[in-house]
Short mmCIF file of C-alpha atoms and ligand atoms in Angstrom, two decimals:
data_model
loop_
_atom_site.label_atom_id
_atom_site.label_comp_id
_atom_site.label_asym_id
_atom_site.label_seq_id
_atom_site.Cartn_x
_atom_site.Cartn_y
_atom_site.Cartn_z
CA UNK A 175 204.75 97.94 249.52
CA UNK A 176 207.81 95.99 248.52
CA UNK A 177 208.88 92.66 247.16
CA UNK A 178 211.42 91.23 248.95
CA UNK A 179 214.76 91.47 246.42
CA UNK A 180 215.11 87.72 246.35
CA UNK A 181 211.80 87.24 245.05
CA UNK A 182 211.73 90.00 242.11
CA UNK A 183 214.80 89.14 241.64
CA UNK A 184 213.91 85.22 240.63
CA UNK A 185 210.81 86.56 238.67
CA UNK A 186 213.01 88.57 236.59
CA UNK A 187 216.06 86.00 236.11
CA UNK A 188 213.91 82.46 235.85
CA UNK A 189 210.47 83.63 234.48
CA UNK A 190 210.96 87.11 232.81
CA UNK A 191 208.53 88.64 234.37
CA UNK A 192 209.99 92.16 235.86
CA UNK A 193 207.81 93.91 237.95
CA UNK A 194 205.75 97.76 237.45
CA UNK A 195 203.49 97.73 240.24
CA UNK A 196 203.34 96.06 243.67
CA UNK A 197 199.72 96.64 245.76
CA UNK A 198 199.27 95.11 248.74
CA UNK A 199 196.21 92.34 249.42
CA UNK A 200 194.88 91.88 252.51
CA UNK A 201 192.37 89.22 253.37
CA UNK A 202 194.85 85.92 253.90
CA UNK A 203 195.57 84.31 257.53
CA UNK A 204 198.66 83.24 256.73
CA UNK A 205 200.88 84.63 254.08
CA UNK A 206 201.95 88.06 252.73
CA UNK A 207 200.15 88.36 249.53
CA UNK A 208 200.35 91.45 246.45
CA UNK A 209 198.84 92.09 243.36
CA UNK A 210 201.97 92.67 240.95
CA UNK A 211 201.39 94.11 237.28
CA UNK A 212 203.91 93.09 234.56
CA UNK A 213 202.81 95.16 231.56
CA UNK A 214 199.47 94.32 230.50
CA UNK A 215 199.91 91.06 233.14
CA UNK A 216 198.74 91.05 236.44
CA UNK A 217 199.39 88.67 239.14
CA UNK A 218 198.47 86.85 242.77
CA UNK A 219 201.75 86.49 244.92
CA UNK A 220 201.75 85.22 248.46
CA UNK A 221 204.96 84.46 250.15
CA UNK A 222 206.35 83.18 254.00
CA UNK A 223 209.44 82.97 254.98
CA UNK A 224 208.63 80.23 257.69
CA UNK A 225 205.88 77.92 255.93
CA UNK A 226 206.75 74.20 255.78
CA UNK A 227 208.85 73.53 252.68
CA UNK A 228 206.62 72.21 250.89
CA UNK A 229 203.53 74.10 251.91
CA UNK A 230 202.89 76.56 248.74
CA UNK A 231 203.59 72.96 246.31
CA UNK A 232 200.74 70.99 248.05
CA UNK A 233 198.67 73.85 247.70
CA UNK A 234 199.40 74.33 243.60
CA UNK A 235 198.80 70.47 243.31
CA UNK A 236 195.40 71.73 244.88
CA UNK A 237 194.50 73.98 242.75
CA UNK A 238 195.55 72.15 239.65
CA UNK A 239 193.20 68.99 240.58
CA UNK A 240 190.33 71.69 240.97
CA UNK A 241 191.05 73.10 237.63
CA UNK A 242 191.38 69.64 235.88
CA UNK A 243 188.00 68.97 237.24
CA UNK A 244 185.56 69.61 234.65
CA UNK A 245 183.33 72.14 236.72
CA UNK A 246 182.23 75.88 236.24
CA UNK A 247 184.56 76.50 239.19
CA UNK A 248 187.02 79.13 238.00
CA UNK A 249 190.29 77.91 239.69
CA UNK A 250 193.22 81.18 239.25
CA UNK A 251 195.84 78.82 237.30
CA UNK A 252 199.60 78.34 238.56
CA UNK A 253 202.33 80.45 236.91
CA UNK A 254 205.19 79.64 239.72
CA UNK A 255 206.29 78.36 243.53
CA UNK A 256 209.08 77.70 245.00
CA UNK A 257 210.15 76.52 248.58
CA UNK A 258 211.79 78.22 250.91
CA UNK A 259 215.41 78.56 250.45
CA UNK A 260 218.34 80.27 253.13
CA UNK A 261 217.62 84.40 252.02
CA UNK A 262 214.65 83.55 249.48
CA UNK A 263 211.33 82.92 250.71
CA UNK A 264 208.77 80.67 249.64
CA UNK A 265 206.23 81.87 247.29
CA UNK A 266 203.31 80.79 244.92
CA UNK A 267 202.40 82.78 242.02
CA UNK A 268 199.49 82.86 240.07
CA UNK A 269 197.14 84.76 237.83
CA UNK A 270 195.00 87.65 239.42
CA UNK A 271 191.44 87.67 239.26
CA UNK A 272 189.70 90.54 239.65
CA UNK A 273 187.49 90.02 243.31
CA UNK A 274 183.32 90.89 242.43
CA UNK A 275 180.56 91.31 244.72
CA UNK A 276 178.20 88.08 244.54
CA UNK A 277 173.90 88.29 243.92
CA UNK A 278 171.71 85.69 243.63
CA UNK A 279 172.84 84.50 240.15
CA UNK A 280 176.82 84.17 241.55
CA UNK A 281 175.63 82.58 244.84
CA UNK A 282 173.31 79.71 242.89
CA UNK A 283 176.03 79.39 240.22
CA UNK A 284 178.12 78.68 243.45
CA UNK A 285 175.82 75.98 244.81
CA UNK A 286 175.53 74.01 241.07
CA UNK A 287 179.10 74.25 240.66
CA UNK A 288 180.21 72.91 244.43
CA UNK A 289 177.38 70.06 243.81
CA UNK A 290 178.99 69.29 240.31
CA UNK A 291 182.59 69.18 241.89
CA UNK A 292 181.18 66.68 244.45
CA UNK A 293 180.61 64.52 241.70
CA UNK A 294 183.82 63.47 241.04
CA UNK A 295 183.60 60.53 243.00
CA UNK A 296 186.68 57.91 243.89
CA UNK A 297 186.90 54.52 245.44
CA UNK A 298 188.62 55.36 248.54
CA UNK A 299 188.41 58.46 251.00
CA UNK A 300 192.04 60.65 250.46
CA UNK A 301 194.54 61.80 248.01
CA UNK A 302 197.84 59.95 246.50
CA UNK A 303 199.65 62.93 248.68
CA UNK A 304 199.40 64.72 252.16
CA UNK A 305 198.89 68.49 252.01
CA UNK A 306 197.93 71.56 254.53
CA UNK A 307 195.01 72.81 255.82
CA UNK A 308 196.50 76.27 256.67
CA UNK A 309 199.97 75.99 257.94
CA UNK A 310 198.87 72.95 259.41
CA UNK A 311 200.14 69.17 257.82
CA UNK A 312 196.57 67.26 256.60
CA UNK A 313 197.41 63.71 255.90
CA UNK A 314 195.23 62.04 253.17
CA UNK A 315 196.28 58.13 253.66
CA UNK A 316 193.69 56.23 251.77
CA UNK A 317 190.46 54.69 253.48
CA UNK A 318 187.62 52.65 251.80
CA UNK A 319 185.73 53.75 254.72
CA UNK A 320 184.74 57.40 255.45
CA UNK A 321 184.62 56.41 259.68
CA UNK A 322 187.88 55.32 259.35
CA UNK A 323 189.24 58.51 257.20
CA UNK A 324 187.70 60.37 259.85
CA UNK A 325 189.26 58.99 262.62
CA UNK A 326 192.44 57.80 261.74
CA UNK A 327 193.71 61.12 258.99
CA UNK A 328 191.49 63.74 260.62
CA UNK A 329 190.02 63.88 264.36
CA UNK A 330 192.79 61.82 266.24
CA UNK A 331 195.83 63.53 264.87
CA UNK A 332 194.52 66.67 265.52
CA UNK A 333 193.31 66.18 268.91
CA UNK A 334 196.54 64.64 269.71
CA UNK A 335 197.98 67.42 269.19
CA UNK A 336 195.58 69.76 271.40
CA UNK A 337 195.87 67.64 274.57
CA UNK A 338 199.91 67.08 273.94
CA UNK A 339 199.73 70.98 274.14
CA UNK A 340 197.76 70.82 276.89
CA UNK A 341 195.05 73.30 274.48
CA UNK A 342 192.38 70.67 275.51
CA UNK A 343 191.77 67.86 278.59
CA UNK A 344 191.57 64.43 278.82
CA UNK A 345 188.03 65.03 279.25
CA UNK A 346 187.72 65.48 275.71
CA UNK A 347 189.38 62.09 274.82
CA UNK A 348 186.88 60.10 276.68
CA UNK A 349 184.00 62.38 275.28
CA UNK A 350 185.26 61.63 271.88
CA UNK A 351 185.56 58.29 272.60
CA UNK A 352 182.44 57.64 273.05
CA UNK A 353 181.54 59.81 269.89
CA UNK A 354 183.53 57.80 268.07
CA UNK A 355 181.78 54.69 268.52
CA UNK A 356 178.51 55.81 267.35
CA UNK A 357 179.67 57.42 264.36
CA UNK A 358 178.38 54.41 262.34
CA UNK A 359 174.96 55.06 263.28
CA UNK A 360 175.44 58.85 262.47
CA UNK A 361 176.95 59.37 259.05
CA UNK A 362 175.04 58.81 256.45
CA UNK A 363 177.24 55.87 253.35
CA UNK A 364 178.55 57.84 250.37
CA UNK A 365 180.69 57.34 247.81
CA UNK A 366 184.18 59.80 248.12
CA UNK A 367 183.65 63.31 246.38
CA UNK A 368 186.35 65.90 245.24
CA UNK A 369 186.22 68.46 247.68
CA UNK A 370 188.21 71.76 247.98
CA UNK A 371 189.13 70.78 251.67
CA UNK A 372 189.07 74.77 253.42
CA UNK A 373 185.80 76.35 252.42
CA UNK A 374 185.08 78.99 254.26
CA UNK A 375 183.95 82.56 253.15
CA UNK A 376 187.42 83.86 252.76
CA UNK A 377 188.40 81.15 250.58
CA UNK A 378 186.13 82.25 247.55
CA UNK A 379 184.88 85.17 245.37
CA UNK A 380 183.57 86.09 242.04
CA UNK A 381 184.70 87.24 238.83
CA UNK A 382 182.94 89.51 236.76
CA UNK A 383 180.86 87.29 235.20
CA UNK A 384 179.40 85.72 238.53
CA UNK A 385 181.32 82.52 238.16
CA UNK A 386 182.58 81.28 241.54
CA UNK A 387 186.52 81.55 242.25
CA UNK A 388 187.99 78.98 244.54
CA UNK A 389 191.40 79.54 246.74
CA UNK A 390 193.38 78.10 248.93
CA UNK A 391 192.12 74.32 248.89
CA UNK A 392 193.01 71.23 251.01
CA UNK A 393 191.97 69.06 248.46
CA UNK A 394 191.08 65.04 249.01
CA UNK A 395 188.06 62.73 248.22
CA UNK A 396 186.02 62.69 251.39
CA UNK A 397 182.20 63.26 252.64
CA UNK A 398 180.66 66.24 250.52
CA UNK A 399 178.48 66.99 253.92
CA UNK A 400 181.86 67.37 255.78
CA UNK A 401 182.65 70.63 253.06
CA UNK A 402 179.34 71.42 253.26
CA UNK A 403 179.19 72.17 257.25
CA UNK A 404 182.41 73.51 257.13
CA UNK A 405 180.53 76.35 255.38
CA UNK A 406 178.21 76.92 257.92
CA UNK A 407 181.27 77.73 260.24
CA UNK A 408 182.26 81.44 259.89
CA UNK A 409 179.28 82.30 257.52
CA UNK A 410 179.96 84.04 254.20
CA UNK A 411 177.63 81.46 252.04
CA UNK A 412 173.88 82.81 251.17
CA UNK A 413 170.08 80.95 251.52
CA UNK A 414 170.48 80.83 247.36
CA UNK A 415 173.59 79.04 247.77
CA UNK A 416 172.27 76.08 250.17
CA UNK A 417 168.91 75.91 248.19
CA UNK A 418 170.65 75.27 245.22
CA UNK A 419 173.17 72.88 246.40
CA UNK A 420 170.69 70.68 248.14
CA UNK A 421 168.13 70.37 244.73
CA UNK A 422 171.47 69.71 242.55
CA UNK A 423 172.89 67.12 245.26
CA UNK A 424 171.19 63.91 247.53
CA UNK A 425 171.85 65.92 250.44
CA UNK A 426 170.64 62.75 252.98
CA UNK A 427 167.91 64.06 255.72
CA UNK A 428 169.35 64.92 259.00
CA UNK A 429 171.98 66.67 257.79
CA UNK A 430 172.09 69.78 260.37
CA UNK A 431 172.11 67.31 263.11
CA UNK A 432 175.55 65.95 262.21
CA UNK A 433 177.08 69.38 261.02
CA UNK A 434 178.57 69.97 264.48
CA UNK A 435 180.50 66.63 264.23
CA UNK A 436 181.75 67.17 260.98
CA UNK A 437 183.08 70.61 262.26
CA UNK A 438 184.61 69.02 264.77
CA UNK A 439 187.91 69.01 262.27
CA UNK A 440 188.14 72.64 261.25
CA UNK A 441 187.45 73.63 265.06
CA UNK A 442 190.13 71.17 266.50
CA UNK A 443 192.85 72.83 263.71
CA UNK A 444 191.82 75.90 264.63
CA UNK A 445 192.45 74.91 268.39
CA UNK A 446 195.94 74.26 267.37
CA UNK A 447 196.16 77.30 265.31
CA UNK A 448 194.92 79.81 267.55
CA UNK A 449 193.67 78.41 271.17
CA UNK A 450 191.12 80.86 272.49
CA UNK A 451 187.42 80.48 272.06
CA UNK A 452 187.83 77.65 269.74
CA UNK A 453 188.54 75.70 272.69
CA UNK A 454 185.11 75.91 274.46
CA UNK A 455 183.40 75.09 270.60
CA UNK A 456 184.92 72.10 270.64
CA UNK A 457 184.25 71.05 274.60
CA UNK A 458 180.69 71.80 274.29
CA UNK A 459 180.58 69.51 271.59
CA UNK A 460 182.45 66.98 272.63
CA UNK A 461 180.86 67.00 275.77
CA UNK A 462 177.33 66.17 274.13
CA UNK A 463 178.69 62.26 274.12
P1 ADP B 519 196.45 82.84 252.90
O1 ADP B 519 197.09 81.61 252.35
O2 ADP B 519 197.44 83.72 253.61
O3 ADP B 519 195.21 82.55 253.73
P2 ADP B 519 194.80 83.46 250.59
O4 ADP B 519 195.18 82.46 249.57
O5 ADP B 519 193.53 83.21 251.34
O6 ADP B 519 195.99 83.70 251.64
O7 ADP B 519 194.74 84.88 249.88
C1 ADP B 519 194.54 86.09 250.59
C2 ADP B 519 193.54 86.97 249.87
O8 ADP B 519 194.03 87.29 248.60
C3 ADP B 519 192.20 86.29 249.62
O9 ADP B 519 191.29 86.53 250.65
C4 ADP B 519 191.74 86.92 248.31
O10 ADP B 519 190.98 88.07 248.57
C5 ADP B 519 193.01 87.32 247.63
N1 ADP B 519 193.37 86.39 246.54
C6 ADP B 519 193.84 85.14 246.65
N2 ADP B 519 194.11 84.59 245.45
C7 ADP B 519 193.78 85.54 244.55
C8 ADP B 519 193.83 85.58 243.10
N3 ADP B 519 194.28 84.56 242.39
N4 ADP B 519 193.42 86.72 242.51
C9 ADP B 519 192.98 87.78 243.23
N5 ADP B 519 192.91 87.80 244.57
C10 ADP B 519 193.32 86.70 245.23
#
């Protein structure tokens, strides 16, 4: 596996950091991504030559709010991104951590760490800045109310976008329009938590001392049940994980009766990402109301 020249060359000529070894990674939806070793250094590259500009800095920001939170949560720090630029392409660098197996110790460390990142709380639902939730644009305008935030910065602009590409009907709006109305009487009043934003199985791992490693993040303030469901999506999160999360948290009763309409979100960008069978996930919901 190569580097493309542009890049080694920039990691040579503005960070000193020349390059030994290149191994691929493989795991990532989106980006090429290597393993690099500079002398006793080794670290996480990913790079795309066709991301939005300003994709890879959104997601740094990301990580650095998950580091600064004062959690267990190791969070791989930031050496280096850039955007894209006419021959270069845009990259994010930072340190490599070694990818463990979980047990039952790293899956409830896992659970009390995700609870204690939920509690960071905020005023309002959002972030001071939009960001992306994969290669899609997520856009985090402060709410006071979590309805709202869900409407207005989450399910509409997404579903706009599936019916002005024709991905879903105008069956759907009407569906979710009468959804929408009753969402009052469905989510349970919280005050905004810290979430990572993306948490799906792919999107963490452990070190070698069981402590939980988080990637890739969408950060804002929003529901804690919305990143909660959106780990019961693809699977990847063990029965140690949830019982532990649920004793450290007030996870409200009723909670697997709304998990579908939280997952409404991550479905509808994956609509727009992919198409396919995410399509029918999201009717069948929808078409509940
Ligand atoms: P993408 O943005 O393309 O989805 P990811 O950020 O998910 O890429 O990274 C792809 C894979 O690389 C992950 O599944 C993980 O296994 C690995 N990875 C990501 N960050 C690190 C890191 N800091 N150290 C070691 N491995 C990493």
């Amino acid at each position: 596996m190569t580097l493309p020249g542009t890049l080694t060359r920039i990691l040579e000529e503005d960070y000193e950091i020349s390059i030994n070894k290149i191994e691929p990674v493989s795991g990532g939806s989106i980006n090429h991504a290597a393993k690099l070793r500079s002398g006793k250094n080794r670290f996480f590259i990913k790079w795309n030559d066709s991301a939005p500009e300003d994709m890879f800095e959104k997601e740094a920001a990301g990580l650095t709010i998950l580091r600064n939170a004062d959690t267990g949560l190791v969070i791989p720090q930031v050496i280096a991104h850039r955007k894209p630029e006419k021959s270069t392409p845009g990259f994010l660098m930072m340190e490599y951590i070694e990818p463990q197996r979980g047990d039952g110790t790293a899956s409830k460390n896992l659970g009390i760490e995700l609870a204690r990142l939920h509690n960071h709380k905020s005023e309002r639902f959002g972030l001071d800045h939009d960001n992306y939730i994969g290669s899609l644009r997520q856009s985090n305008t402060f709410h006071r109310s979590w309805i709202s935030f869900f409407i207005q910065e989450r399910i509409e602009p997404q579903l706009k976008m599936a019916l002005d590409s024709g991905r879903l009907g105008g069956k759907s709006r009407k569906h979710w329009e009468k959804l929408a109305v009753q969402l009052n009487d469905i989510f349970p009043v919280t005050r905004p938590s810290l979430l990572h934003g993306d948490l799906w199985g792919g999107n963490y791992f452990f070190n070698n001392e069981h402590q939980p490693v988080l990637i890739d993040p969408a950060v804002y303030y929003g529901h804690p049940e919305m990143e909660l469901s959106f780990t019961t999506l693809f699977g990847g999160f063990s029965e140690q994980f949830y019982d532990v999360y649920a004793f450290e948290t007030s996870l409200q009763p009723g909670f697997t009766n709304r998990v579908d309409i939280y997952n409404l979100y991550p479905l509808l960008v994956h609509v727009n990402l992919f198409g396919g069978h995410y399509v029918s996930q999201v009717e069948s919901i929808l078409n509940r109301f």
